[in-house]
Each structure stands twice: as C-alpha cells, then as structure tokens.
C-alpha cells in the first residue's frame, strides 16, 4: 500500500470578488484529495475550476480559507520548497544562464560550487540540453526553456513536483515530445507528480490517476484510475482501451464544462 | 548606421557653421558671442599650459567620488526600501522632505561643516545625487516580475537571497538607466559648488573667466563640460553592456 505524501482535507478557498462590496468568490469548496507517493496524478478540469488555486496551496503560495493541506502529515503553512513548482510561463531567471538557473535550487541549499556544477550538468544532459549551458533563456526556444525549468526543479530535488499546465504554451509536436520525456524522467526518478491540465489526451498519456474537478466552486468529482500499460508512447493513443477511457473521462467532464460555460454566460450577461 | 552618422555630422556642422557665420561677419558683436576661432584660441592656450586638463581632472574626480559614494549608499538602500515595507514607511517622509532641496542649498551648511576643500565638493555631489539614485532604484525594484520572486522562494531562497539573486539583477537595467541620468545631475552639482568656492575645476574656470570678462574662455569651459559628460556617458553605456550580459542580443 503506497503512502500518502500530499493531502488536501476539506479545503475551501475564497477570494474577495472583483465586484467589491465584501462579495467573495469561492474557488474551491470542500475539496479533499490524497496523493500517493510515486504516482503521477493529473488534475483535470475546465478553466476557472480552481486547479491552479489548489496547486498553489500545495506549494504554500496561498493558504486555505478553511481545511488543511498536508505534506507527509504536516500542515503546509508557508512556501514549501519540498513541493517544487513548474510554472506555465517558465519563470526562468533571465540574468542567469541555463547552468545558473539549473544550479539555483542547489545554491540555495548551500551545495558547494563544484558539486553544484556536476549535479546541474547531469540534469542539463538529462533534458537533452548539452551544449547550451552558457546560453541565456532569451536565446532559447519555448520548448528548450521549459526543459531548463524541468532540469532546474529536478536538480533541486523536491519531494513532490507540481506542474501547472507546463506544456500549454508549446506547439502540439513539442508538447508530445515533452510528455514522453517527462514520463521517462518520472519512471527513472520515481517522483510524485501532480500535474494540472485541461487536455484530456494529455491526462490519459501521463497519469496513473485522473482527478476530475467540478466547475466552480471546485471539488473532486471523480477519480479515474488509468491503467493503460506503461511505458506509454504516443502510439497508445491509437488503442481501443485508450478510446474507451477517453469516452469515460469525457462523460464525467462534459457536464462540468457545460456548467462552467453557462455560469460564465450568466456572468457576462450581468 | 552610416546614414545617421551623416546627419549627426550635419547637425554639428550647421550649428558651428551658423555660429561662425554670425560672429565672423560681425553681425553679432564679439562682446556678446565670441567666434569659434576665438574660442579655439583660448582652448589652445589652456591646453598648452596644461591647465585645461587639470580643470577637467579636478572636476571629474569630484564627480566620480561623490557619485560613487551616492551609488554605494543609495542602491542597497533603495533595494531594501523597495522590498521591505517597514523600511519604506520609515524612509518615505525623509525622502519627501529632502528631495526638493537642490544641491546649491546645501552649500552653506557643507561649507560650515567641511570647509571649501575637496570633501565639501564631494559632499555636494553626494547630497545632490543620492536621492535620485534612490528613487530610480526603488522604482526599478517594483518592475521585477513577482513570479520570479515566487519561483525563487519555491526553490528555497531566503529573503536575503531573493534580494541578491532576483531583485538586484532584475532591477539592474532600471538602476543603470537611473545612474546615467543622475550622472548629469552630479555634474551640475559639482559645477555650482565650484562656482561658489573653488580654485580649480571647470566650474571655477567658467566663474573666473566671467570675472575677467573673458567670454571665449567661458565657452571653452562649456564645451569641455559637454565633451566630458559625453565621454562619461559613453563609458557608462559600455559598462552597462558589461553588467547586463543577458541583454546582449537585445542591443545592437
């Protein structure tokens, strides 16, 4: 039985509404979730269902309004480097080279210069960016920048990897390659990954379990086990079991998407 | 590039040409505006005696030291104020009171405290410059992408590490731009200080020339000031390129 590494216990999170006057928006209501150690968990849902809010709480960027978020049973009360975050917009330090960025987490831990360099080099090569160590982020393509952020967070060696739609900004072909690389890395390292996406195909290719979020206010609607065989390549998308699973997932997601669209239409109509 | 160079030269040529024209023909009297040749003559005399270089170096040294001191004080202070709210609350009223005071108003007090030597001149440059460097620095820290701060925190950075690794490099382009602007202010500080009480330097040169009624010499001083500040600006741009290697492909 796998241990639970990350957990959300009846988490609710509200924000002051843009309309003002003490009105609040409930992004997440009573969400409970357990993340097993070593698994690849996808949070799937339409925009605005609270996925980013939830992952930000796992990282300690924001606190729940009520309920608790726990890492190995301990409440997360401030920014938690043990839950490393991979941002959608890369957040690479523009004034540091690829090497400088990848070494950053190690530098913050106080790792010595030579050791840092060696460790960072390993991860740079792991994401297939050998030869680009002295390049600045502005000199790299989007896909390469995303690989640098991946190397950076892996080098920092957190216990959990949180990923907020990291491949959303990439073109479909690069995204496919990145997905395969991510799977390969996860299998090698055995790290726990919580991955946000609104793309069903991405969830099916990557996840061990898919947690489907309801429309706002977000809560876990269903968790679907994904037992498509590993290792998973793009070809898995052509199998019958894939299509079946996809239909199941879509059935769950469909009315949440409709609800979301209706509520945004209502909001727009004022 | 060559296209603009031509326009550059043309611009200067028109100015000097026009100036020569109105003065050599006597249309404007030499008492009001010395001709280029008169100015060149005075310059030649001063260059020959070495006095011109002494003046340039004297003023430059004062500016450099005062400006450096102001930078060393104002940049770290600006970063702390930009990042740490209590520091901002503490300093804001002080800054508001000190900012409107031009460096000239500090001359009487600095003369009392420091006499009329080098120290006083450097103090004037410092007092006239540090606040602007501070304000530019604070402003620049606000332009740093908060997502980068978040990412750094997520990678385990302490508050101090954030200032050193994120805020400082992130605001550096803005700080350097502010330094370039403030350098010109520093120059005007030193010149006013020298005009009041100094026996060397470009400001003193101009003032003494005025007392002698030597307008051509005054203009020599003015031209030297322009060229020296221009040279300083070029050095500053070079330095900027050195300090901001990650912008290397953005610059031409």
Short mmCIF file of C-alpha atoms in Angstrom, two decimals:
data_model
loop_
_atom_site.label_atom_id
_atom_site.label_comp_id
_atom_site.label_asym_id
_atom_site.label_seq_id
_atom_site.Cartn_x
_atom_site.Cartn_y
_atom_site.Cartn_z
CA UNK A 1 0.00 0.00 0.00
CA UNK A 2 1.53 3.29 -1.08
CA UNK A 3 1.89 6.02 1.50
CA UNK A 4 0.05 9.29 1.13
CA UNK A 5 2.57 12.03 0.53
CA UNK A 6 0.30 15.00 -0.13
CA UNK A 7 -3.23 15.56 1.08
CA UNK A 8 -5.96 18.15 0.99
CA UNK A 9 -8.54 17.86 3.81
CA UNK A 10 -11.86 19.61 3.16
CA UNK A 11 -10.12 22.58 1.69
CA UNK A 12 -12.12 25.68 0.93
CA UNK A 13 -10.68 28.81 -0.58
CA UNK A 14 -12.47 32.07 -1.20
CA UNK A 15 -11.23 35.28 -2.76
CA UNK A 16 -12.62 38.79 -2.50
CA UNK A 17 -14.68 39.32 -5.60
CA UNK A 18 -13.64 41.88 -8.17
CA UNK A 19 -17.08 43.42 -7.84
CA UNK A 20 -16.17 44.59 -4.36
CA UNK A 21 -18.56 45.29 -1.55
CA UNK A 22 -17.48 42.35 0.55
CA UNK A 23 -18.55 39.82 -2.06
CA UNK A 24 -16.41 36.74 -2.31
CA UNK A 25 -15.74 34.17 -4.97
CA UNK A 26 -15.40 30.56 -3.86
CA UNK A 27 -12.72 28.98 -5.98
CA UNK A 28 -12.66 25.69 -4.09
CA UNK A 29 -15.27 24.24 -1.77
CA UNK A 30 -14.62 21.29 0.50
CA UNK A 31 -12.05 19.65 -1.69
CA UNK A 32 -10.41 16.51 -0.34
CA UNK A 33 -7.69 14.68 -2.18
CA UNK A 34 -4.94 12.20 -1.39
CA UNK A 35 -1.81 11.96 -3.47
CA UNK A 36 0.04 8.65 -3.26
CA UNK A 37 3.79 8.64 -3.14
CA UNK A 38 5.42 7.94 -6.50
CA UNK A 39 2.26 8.38 -8.54
CA UNK A 40 1.54 10.64 -11.45
CA UNK A 41 -1.72 12.38 -10.63
CA UNK A 42 -3.47 14.65 -13.09
CA UNK A 43 -5.91 17.33 -12.04
CA UNK A 44 -8.25 17.70 -14.94
CA UNK A 45 -10.86 20.36 -15.32
CA UNK A 46 -12.10 23.35 -17.28
CA UNK A 47 -10.69 26.82 -16.77
CA UNK A 48 -11.64 28.52 -13.55
CA UNK A 49 -12.41 25.33 -11.66
CA UNK A 50 -9.74 26.00 -9.08
CA UNK A 51 -6.93 23.73 -10.28
CA UNK A 52 -4.29 26.45 -10.09
CA UNK A 53 -5.59 27.60 -6.71
CA UNK A 54 -5.28 24.06 -5.39
CA UNK A 55 -1.78 23.57 -6.66
CA UNK A 56 -0.75 26.96 -5.28
CA UNK A 57 -1.94 25.78 -1.90
CA UNK A 58 0.13 22.62 -2.21
CA UNK A 59 3.14 24.83 -2.90
CA UNK A 60 2.30 27.04 0.04
CA UNK A 61 1.86 30.20 -2.07
CA UNK A 62 -1.61 30.70 -0.59
CA UNK A 63 -3.38 29.27 2.43
CA UNK A 64 -6.77 27.57 2.55
CA UNK A 65 -9.63 29.66 3.91
CA UNK A 66 -10.67 26.54 5.80
CA UNK A 67 -9.42 22.97 5.85
CA UNK A 68 -5.82 21.83 5.70
CA UNK A 69 -3.16 20.95 3.19
CA UNK A 70 -0.64 18.38 4.38
CA UNK A 71 2.77 17.20 3.26
CA UNK A 72 3.55 13.81 4.84
CA UNK A 73 1.02 14.60 7.52
CA UNK A 74 2.46 18.03 8.36
CA UNK A 75 0.38 21.10 7.53
CA UNK A 76 1.76 23.34 4.79
CA UNK A 77 1.72 26.87 6.20
CA UNK A 78 4.26 28.73 4.12
CA UNK A 79 6.10 28.40 0.82
CA UNK A 80 7.29 24.81 0.70
CA UNK A 81 10.38 24.05 -1.37
CA UNK A 82 9.70 20.35 -0.90
CA UNK A 83 6.80 20.84 -3.28
CA UNK A 84 8.66 22.10 -6.30
CA UNK A 85 6.62 24.01 -8.84
CA UNK A 86 6.99 24.03 -12.60
CA UNK A 87 5.34 27.19 -13.90
CA UNK A 88 3.46 27.56 -17.13
CA UNK A 89 5.44 30.65 -18.05
CA UNK A 90 8.76 29.04 -17.11
CA UNK A 91 9.85 31.70 -14.58
CA UNK A 92 13.47 31.32 -15.57
CA UNK A 93 15.80 33.98 -14.18
CA UNK A 94 16.71 35.92 -17.33
CA UNK A 95 20.05 37.08 -15.97
CA UNK A 96 21.29 33.59 -15.29
CA UNK A 97 22.49 31.15 -17.90
CA UNK A 98 20.97 27.71 -18.31
CA UNK A 99 23.59 26.40 -15.91
CA UNK A 100 22.97 29.25 -13.46
CA UNK A 101 19.26 28.54 -13.44
CA UNK A 102 19.61 24.80 -13.03
CA UNK A 103 22.11 25.30 -10.21
CA UNK A 104 19.82 27.73 -8.40
CA UNK A 105 18.00 25.31 -6.11
CA UNK A 106 21.30 23.67 -5.22
CA UNK A 107 22.89 27.04 -4.49
CA UNK A 108 20.03 27.88 -2.15
CA UNK A 109 20.64 24.62 -0.34
CA UNK A 110 24.26 25.59 0.15
CA UNK A 111 25.76 22.94 -2.11
CA UNK A 112 29.41 23.70 -2.98
CA UNK A 113 30.36 25.14 -6.32
CA UNK A 114 32.00 22.13 -7.90
CA UNK A 115 29.36 19.70 -6.71
CA UNK A 116 26.63 22.05 -7.89
CA UNK A 117 28.15 22.21 -11.31
CA UNK A 118 28.39 18.44 -11.61
CA UNK A 119 24.84 17.82 -10.46
CA UNK A 120 23.47 20.55 -12.69
CA UNK A 121 25.39 19.20 -15.65
CA UNK A 122 23.79 15.82 -15.16
CA UNK A 123 20.30 17.27 -15.29
CA UNK A 124 21.10 19.53 -18.21
CA UNK A 125 22.17 16.48 -20.15
CA UNK A 126 19.13 14.58 -18.93
CA UNK A 127 16.83 17.08 -20.60
CA UNK A 128 18.99 16.95 -23.71
CA UNK A 129 20.34 20.49 -23.49
CA UNK A 130 24.02 19.62 -23.51
CA UNK A 131 25.97 22.37 -25.21
CA UNK A 132 23.56 25.11 -24.17
CA UNK A 133 24.85 25.56 -20.64
CA UNK A 134 26.07 29.10 -21.19
CA UNK A 135 23.07 30.34 -23.11
CA UNK A 136 20.66 32.83 -21.62
CA UNK A 137 16.94 31.96 -21.52
CA UNK A 138 16.13 34.68 -24.03
CA UNK A 139 18.32 32.86 -26.52
CA UNK A 140 16.33 29.62 -26.30
CA UNK A 141 13.08 28.44 -27.82
CA UNK A 142 9.97 27.85 -25.70
CA UNK A 143 10.45 24.12 -25.62
CA UNK A 144 14.06 24.49 -24.58
CA UNK A 145 13.13 26.96 -21.85
CA UNK A 146 10.60 24.53 -20.50
CA UNK A 147 13.28 21.84 -20.41
CA UNK A 148 15.51 24.17 -18.43
CA UNK A 149 12.75 24.71 -15.84
CA UNK A 150 12.31 20.97 -15.68
CA UNK A 151 16.03 20.42 -15.15
CA UNK A 152 16.04 23.20 -12.56
CA UNK A 153 13.27 21.74 -10.46
CA UNK A 154 14.61 18.21 -10.76
CA UNK A 155 18.07 19.35 -9.67
CA UNK A 156 16.52 20.99 -6.63
CA UNK A 157 15.20 17.52 -5.81
CA UNK A 158 11.88 18.33 -4.14
CA UNK A 159 9.72 15.53 -2.80
CA UNK A 160 6.77 16.39 -4.98
CA UNK A 161 6.64 18.00 -8.40
CA UNK A 162 3.74 20.35 -9.01
CA UNK A 163 3.14 21.27 -12.62
CA UNK A 164 0.68 23.91 -13.70
CA UNK A 165 -0.11 23.23 -17.36
CA UNK A 166 3.61 23.36 -18.16
CA UNK A 167 3.20 22.38 -21.80
CA UNK A 168 0.25 24.61 -22.61
CA UNK A 169 2.37 27.21 -24.36
CA UNK A 170 4.14 24.71 -26.59
CA UNK A 171 3.11 23.59 -30.04
CA UNK A 172 1.46 20.16 -30.28
CA UNK A 173 4.52 18.34 -31.57
CA UNK A 174 6.92 19.72 -28.97
CA UNK A 175 4.31 19.00 -26.33
CA UNK A 176 4.20 15.36 -27.34
CA UNK A 177 7.95 15.04 -27.07
CA UNK A 178 7.98 16.78 -23.70
CA UNK A 179 5.28 14.44 -22.43
CA UNK A 180 7.33 11.40 -23.36
CA UNK A 181 10.42 12.91 -21.75
CA UNK A 182 8.52 13.70 -18.60
CA UNK A 183 7.22 10.14 -18.38
CA UNK A 184 10.71 8.80 -18.89
CA UNK A 185 12.08 11.06 -16.15
CA UNK A 186 9.32 10.14 -13.76
CA UNK A 187 9.87 6.45 -14.24
CA UNK A 188 13.59 6.89 -13.66
CA UNK A 189 13.26 9.09 -10.55
CA UNK A 190 10.06 7.70 -9.07
CA UNK A 191 8.98 11.20 -8.05
CA UNK A 192 5.43 12.08 -7.16
CA UNK A 193 3.94 14.41 -9.74
CA UNK A 194 0.75 16.47 -9.52
CA UNK A 195 0.03 17.75 -13.00
CA UNK A 196 -2.66 20.22 -13.98
CA UNK A 197 -4.15 20.09 -17.42
CA UNK A 198 -7.33 20.85 -19.27
CA UNK A 199 -6.33 18.49 -22.05
CA UNK A 200 -7.88 15.03 -21.76
CA UNK A 201 -5.36 13.41 -24.09
CA UNK A 202 -2.51 14.76 -22.00
CA UNK A 203 -4.06 13.34 -18.83
CA UNK A 204 -4.55 9.96 -20.45
CA UNK A 205 -0.97 9.78 -21.71
CA UNK A 206 0.64 10.88 -18.47
CA UNK A 207 -1.42 9.97 -15.43
CA UNK A 208 -1.74 6.99 -13.14
CA UNK A 209 -4.88 8.57 -11.77
CA UNK A 210 -7.01 11.37 -13.13
CA UNK A 211 -8.81 13.56 -10.61
CA UNK A 212 -11.63 15.38 -12.33
CA UNK A 213 -12.60 18.70 -10.84
CA UNK A 214 -16.09 20.07 -10.93
CA UNK A 215 -16.88 23.53 -12.19
CA UNK A 216 -16.56 26.39 -9.73
CA UNK A 217 -16.67 26.02 -6.80
CA UNK A 218 -14.17 23.24 -7.40
CA UNK A 219 -14.24 19.91 -5.70
CA UNK A 220 -13.14 16.47 -6.77
CA UNK A 221 -15.93 15.00 -8.79
CA UNK A 222 -14.37 11.64 -9.64
CA UNK A 223 -11.03 9.95 -9.65
CA UNK A 224 -10.45 7.66 -12.57
CA UNK A 225 -7.75 5.03 -12.47
CA UNK A 226 -5.69 4.96 -15.61
CA UNK A 227 -4.30 1.50 -16.18
CA UNK A 228 -3.16 1.93 -19.72
CA UNK A 229 0.08 -0.04 -19.92
CA UNK A 230 3.43 1.59 -19.32
CA UNK A 231 5.78 2.62 -20.84
CA UNK A 232 3.40 4.86 -22.73
CA UNK A 233 4.28 6.20 -26.10
CA UNK A 234 2.20 8.25 -28.42
CA UNK A 235 1.04 5.04 -30.08
CA UNK A 236 -1.04 4.25 -27.02
CA UNK A 237 -3.44 6.90 -28.28
CA UNK A 238 -4.36 4.60 -31.11
CA UNK A 239 -5.50 1.66 -28.98
CA UNK A 240 -9.10 0.74 -28.23
CA UNK A 241 -8.70 0.87 -24.47
CA UNK A 242 -7.49 4.44 -24.84
CA UNK A 243 -10.59 5.48 -26.71
CA UNK A 244 -12.78 3.76 -24.12
CA UNK A 245 -11.08 5.50 -21.27
CA UNK A 246 -11.27 8.80 -23.04
CA UNK A 247 -15.01 8.39 -23.51
CA UNK A 248 -15.38 7.70 -19.78
CA UNK A 249 -13.38 10.74 -18.86
CA UNK A 250 -15.24 12.95 -21.28
CA UNK A 251 -18.57 11.77 -19.91
CA UNK A 252 -17.51 12.94 -16.46
CA UNK A 253 -16.06 16.18 -17.65
CA UNK A 254 -18.74 17.15 -20.12
CA UNK A 255 -21.44 18.49 -17.81
CA UNK A 256 -18.86 20.33 -15.72
CA UNK A 257 -17.72 22.13 -18.84
CA UNK A 258 -21.32 22.99 -19.71
CA UNK A 259 -21.92 24.29 -16.22
CA UNK A 260 -18.79 26.41 -16.46
CA UNK A 261 -19.85 27.85 -19.81
CA UNK A 262 -23.33 28.61 -18.54
CA UNK A 263 -22.08 30.38 -15.46
CA UNK A 264 -19.67 32.49 -17.48
CA UNK A 265 -22.50 33.40 -19.85
CA UNK A 266 -24.59 34.44 -16.87
CA UNK A 267 -21.73 36.46 -15.52
CA UNK A 268 -21.19 38.12 -18.88
CA UNK A 269 -24.90 38.88 -19.21
CA UNK A 270 -24.62 40.60 -15.83
CA UNK B 1 24.42 53.49 -39.15
CA UNK B 2 26.37 55.43 -41.79
CA UNK B 3 23.16 57.17 -42.74
CA UNK B 4 22.68 58.56 -39.25
CA UNK B 5 26.34 59.44 -38.93
CA UNK B 6 25.94 61.82 -41.84
CA UNK B 7 23.01 63.51 -40.14
CA UNK B 8 24.98 63.71 -36.89
CA UNK B 9 27.83 65.50 -38.60
CA UNK B 10 25.41 67.69 -40.49
CA UNK B 11 23.75 68.76 -37.27
CA UNK B 12 27.00 69.86 -35.67
CA UNK B 13 28.24 71.42 -38.88
CA UNK B 14 25.11 73.57 -39.17
CA UNK B 15 25.49 74.75 -35.59
CA UNK B 16 29.18 75.58 -35.81
CA UNK B 17 28.81 76.93 -39.33
CA UNK B 18 25.96 79.19 -38.31
CA UNK B 19 27.85 80.32 -35.25
CA UNK B 20 30.97 81.11 -37.30
CA UNK B 21 28.91 82.93 -39.87
CA UNK B 22 27.14 85.29 -37.49
CA UNK B 23 30.27 86.08 -35.49
CA UNK B 24 32.96 86.37 -38.17
CA UNK B 25 30.83 88.66 -40.26
CA UNK B 26 30.34 90.85 -37.22
CA UNK B 27 26.59 90.54 -37.37
CA UNK B 28 26.72 89.64 -33.70
CA UNK B 29 29.39 91.50 -31.79
CA UNK B 30 32.28 89.57 -30.26
CA UNK B 31 31.32 91.10 -26.92
CA UNK B 32 28.07 89.11 -26.99
CA UNK B 33 29.24 85.95 -28.66
CA UNK B 34 32.88 85.08 -29.33
CA UNK B 35 33.56 83.43 -32.66
CA UNK B 36 34.64 79.79 -32.93
CA UNK B 37 38.17 80.85 -33.73
CA UNK B 38 38.41 82.96 -30.57
CA UNK B 39 37.17 80.04 -28.50
CA UNK B 40 39.63 77.70 -30.19
CA UNK B 41 42.39 80.13 -29.44
CA UNK B 42 41.66 80.24 -25.75
CA UNK B 43 41.40 76.47 -25.71
CA UNK B 44 44.79 76.12 -27.35
CA UNK B 45 46.37 78.37 -24.73
CA UNK B 46 44.91 76.39 -21.90
CA UNK B 47 45.84 73.06 -23.43
CA UNK B 48 49.40 74.23 -23.89
CA UNK B 49 49.74 75.26 -20.25
CA UNK B 50 48.13 72.01 -19.12
CA UNK B 51 45.55 73.96 -17.12
CA UNK B 52 42.65 72.59 -19.11
CA UNK B 53 43.45 69.00 -18.23
CA UNK B 54 43.92 69.96 -14.60
CA UNK B 55 40.50 71.55 -14.60
CA UNK B 56 38.86 68.57 -16.29
CA UNK B 57 40.52 66.10 -13.95
CA UNK B 58 39.72 68.12 -10.84
CA UNK B 59 36.01 68.27 -11.65
CA UNK B 60 35.87 64.68 -12.86
CA UNK B 61 37.48 63.41 -9.70
CA UNK B 62 34.96 65.20 -7.51
CA UNK B 63 32.04 63.93 -9.56
CA UNK B 64 33.38 60.40 -9.60
CA UNK B 65 33.89 60.20 -5.86
CA UNK B 66 30.62 61.88 -4.94
CA UNK B 67 28.67 59.79 -7.44
CA UNK B 68 30.32 56.57 -6.32
CA UNK B 69 29.53 57.30 -2.70
CA UNK B 70 25.95 58.13 -3.60
CA UNK B 71 25.62 54.87 -5.54
CA UNK B 72 27.08 52.76 -2.75
CA UNK B 73 24.62 54.27 -0.28
CA UNK B 74 21.51 54.66 -2.40
CA UNK B 75 21.40 51.39 -4.38
CA UNK B 76 21.39 48.96 -1.42
CA UNK B 77 19.11 51.30 0.50
CA UNK B 78 16.79 51.52 -2.49
CA UNK B 79 16.59 47.75 -2.77
CA UNK B 80 15.78 47.34 0.91
CA UNK B 81 13.12 50.06 0.70
CA UNK B 82 11.68 48.53 -2.45
CA UNK B 83 11.35 45.11 -0.87
CA UNK B 84 10.79 45.70 2.84
CA UNK B 85 7.67 47.64 3.73
CA UNK B 86 8.81 48.87 7.19
CA UNK B 87 11.91 50.41 5.62
CA UNK B 88 9.77 52.19 3.07
CA UNK B 89 7.45 53.55 5.73
CA UNK B 90 10.43 54.79 7.69
CA UNK B 91 12.20 56.48 4.80
CA UNK B 92 9.29 57.91 2.80
CA UNK B 93 8.79 61.13 4.87
CA UNK B 94 12.55 61.77 4.95
CA UNK B 95 12.79 61.38 1.21
CA UNK B 96 9.84 63.67 0.62
CA UNK B 97 11.46 66.38 2.70
CA UNK B 98 14.93 66.06 1.23
CA UNK B 99 14.04 65.61 -2.41
CA UNK B 100 13.02 69.19 -3.25
CA UNK B 101 16.31 70.63 -1.95
CA UNK B 102 18.68 71.33 -4.85
CA UNK B 103 22.35 70.79 -4.15
CA UNK B 104 23.02 74.51 -4.14
CA UNK B 105 21.01 74.92 -0.96
CA UNK B 106 23.40 72.56 0.74
CA UNK B 107 26.42 74.73 0.01
CA UNK B 108 26.28 76.96 3.14
CA UNK B 109 26.00 74.02 5.55
CA UNK B 110 28.63 71.89 3.85
CA UNK B 111 30.98 74.85 3.84
CA UNK B 112 30.45 75.21 7.54
CA UNK B 113 30.99 71.53 8.23
CA UNK B 114 33.69 70.72 5.70
CA UNK B 115 35.28 73.97 4.66
CA UNK B 116 35.89 74.61 0.99
CA UNK B 117 38.16 71.69 0.18
CA UNK B 118 37.64 68.53 -1.82
CA UNK B 119 35.47 67.00 0.88
CA UNK B 120 32.90 69.73 0.59
CA UNK B 121 32.67 69.44 -3.18
CA UNK B 122 32.26 65.67 -2.99
CA UNK B 123 29.62 66.14 -0.30
CA UNK B 124 27.66 68.48 -2.59
CA UNK B 125 27.76 65.93 -5.39
CA UNK B 126 26.64 63.25 -2.97
CA UNK B 127 23.81 65.28 -1.49
CA UNK B 128 22.54 66.30 -4.89
CA UNK B 129 22.65 62.80 -6.37
CA UNK B 130 21.86 60.17 -3.80
CA UNK B 131 18.16 60.80 -3.61
CA UNK B 132 17.65 60.43 -7.34
CA UNK B 133 19.60 57.19 -7.42
CA UNK B 134 17.46 56.02 -4.51
CA UNK B 135 14.21 56.86 -6.24
CA UNK B 136 15.24 55.20 -9.50
CA UNK B 137 16.35 52.11 -7.60
CA UNK B 138 13.11 51.82 -5.64
CA UNK B 139 11.12 52.24 -8.83
CA UNK B 140 13.19 49.57 -10.56
CA UNK B 141 12.63 47.01 -7.83
CA UNK B 142 8.91 47.30 -8.43
CA UNK B 143 9.39 46.28 -12.04
CA UNK B 144 10.80 42.89 -11.14
CA UNK B 145 8.38 40.13 -12.12
CA UNK B 146 6.81 38.82 -8.88
CA UNK B 147 6.57 35.39 -10.47
CA UNK B 148 10.36 35.22 -10.42
CA UNK B 149 10.36 36.00 -6.72
CA UNK B 150 7.81 33.25 -6.21
CA UNK B 151 9.84 30.77 -8.25
CA UNK B 152 12.99 31.63 -6.29
CA UNK B 153 11.15 31.15 -2.99
CA UNK B 154 9.87 27.83 -4.25
CA UNK B 155 13.48 26.84 -4.90
CA UNK B 156 14.36 27.55 -1.29
CA UNK B 157 15.67 31.12 -1.44
CA UNK B 158 15.81 33.12 1.80
CA UNK B 159 14.71 36.77 1.90
CA UNK B 160 18.30 37.92 1.59
CA UNK B 161 18.96 35.52 -1.30
CA UNK B 162 15.88 36.92 -3.05
CA UNK B 163 17.30 40.44 -2.81
CA UNK B 164 20.70 39.34 -4.05
CA UNK B 165 19.70 36.86 -6.74
CA UNK B 166 16.40 38.23 -8.02
CA UNK B 167 15.70 41.82 -7.04
CA UNK B 168 19.16 43.22 -7.63
CA UNK B 169 19.79 41.73 -11.09
CA UNK B 170 16.15 42.26 -12.02
CA UNK B 171 16.26 45.94 -11.23
CA UNK B 172 19.76 46.44 -12.57
CA UNK B 173 18.71 47.69 -16.01
CA UNK B 174 16.46 50.30 -14.39
CA UNK B 175 19.12 51.23 -11.84
CA UNK B 176 21.74 51.73 -14.54
CA UNK B 177 19.37 53.88 -16.57
CA UNK B 178 18.79 55.96 -13.43
CA UNK B 179 22.53 56.20 -12.81
CA UNK B 180 23.11 57.60 -16.28
CA UNK B 181 20.51 60.29 -15.72
CA UNK B 182 21.85 61.09 -12.26
CA UNK B 183 25.39 61.41 -13.60
CA UNK B 184 24.33 64.52 -15.47
CA UNK B 185 22.79 65.84 -12.25
CA UNK B 186 26.04 65.12 -10.42
CA UNK B 187 27.89 67.24 -12.93
CA UNK B 188 25.64 70.21 -12.42
CA UNK B 189 26.15 69.81 -8.65
CA UNK B 190 29.91 69.96 -8.90
CA UNK B 191 29.81 72.94 -11.22
CA UNK B 192 27.65 75.01 -8.90
CA UNK B 193 29.85 74.04 -5.96
CA UNK B 194 32.96 75.07 -7.89
CA UNK B 195 31.46 78.36 -8.95
CA UNK B 196 30.82 79.30 -5.36
CA UNK B 197 34.16 78.35 -3.87
CA UNK B 198 36.95 76.60 -5.69
CA UNK B 199 40.27 77.45 -7.23
CA UNK B 200 40.28 74.72 -9.84
CA UNK B 201 37.86 72.71 -11.90
CA UNK B 202 35.66 73.51 -14.87
CA UNK B 203 33.06 75.36 -12.81
CA UNK B 204 35.75 77.55 -11.27
CA UNK B 205 37.21 78.10 -14.74
CA UNK B 206 33.92 79.45 -16.01
CA UNK B 207 33.37 81.65 -12.99
CA UNK B 208 36.85 83.15 -13.01
CA UNK B 209 36.61 83.69 -16.75
CA UNK B 210 33.36 85.57 -16.14
CA UNK B 211 35.08 87.79 -13.61
CA UNK B 212 37.75 88.61 -16.18
CA UNK B 213 35.11 89.26 -18.81
CA UNK B 214 36.66 86.52 -20.98
CA UNK B 215 33.60 85.13 -22.66
CA UNK B 216 35.61 82.95 -25.02
CA UNK B 217 37.15 81.23 -22.02
CA UNK B 218 33.69 80.70 -20.55
CA UNK B 219 32.72 78.94 -23.75
CA UNK B 220 35.84 76.80 -23.60
CA UNK B 221 34.65 75.67 -20.19
CA UNK B 222 31.17 74.95 -21.52
CA UNK B 223 32.45 72.91 -24.46
CA UNK B 224 34.71 70.94 -22.14
CA UNK B 225 31.83 70.16 -19.83
CA UNK B 226 29.75 68.88 -22.76
CA UNK B 227 32.53 66.70 -24.08
CA UNK B 228 33.47 65.32 -20.65
CA UNK B 229 29.90 64.38 -19.76
CA UNK B 230 29.51 62.86 -23.22
CA UNK B 231 32.64 60.78 -22.68
CA UNK B 232 31.35 59.70 -19.27
CA UNK B 233 28.07 58.70 -20.87
CA UNK B 234 29.87 56.55 -23.44
CA UNK B 235 31.82 54.82 -20.68
CA UNK B 236 28.56 54.29 -18.81
CA UNK B 237 26.96 52.67 -21.85
CA UNK B 238 29.94 50.38 -22.21
CA UNK B 239 29.69 49.47 -18.55
CA UNK B 240 26.00 48.78 -18.95
CA UNK B 241 26.71 46.26 -21.67
CA UNK B 242 29.24 44.58 -19.38
CA UNK B 243 26.92 44.42 -16.42
CA UNK B 244 23.91 43.17 -18.35
CA UNK B 245 25.31 40.26 -20.36
CA UNK B 246 21.91 38.67 -20.67
CA UNK B 247 20.69 41.56 -22.76
CA UNK B 248 23.49 41.01 -25.23
CA UNK B 249 21.30 40.07 -28.15
CA UNK B 250 18.81 42.81 -27.49
CA UNK B 251 21.38 45.53 -28.00
CA UNK B 252 22.80 46.05 -31.45
#
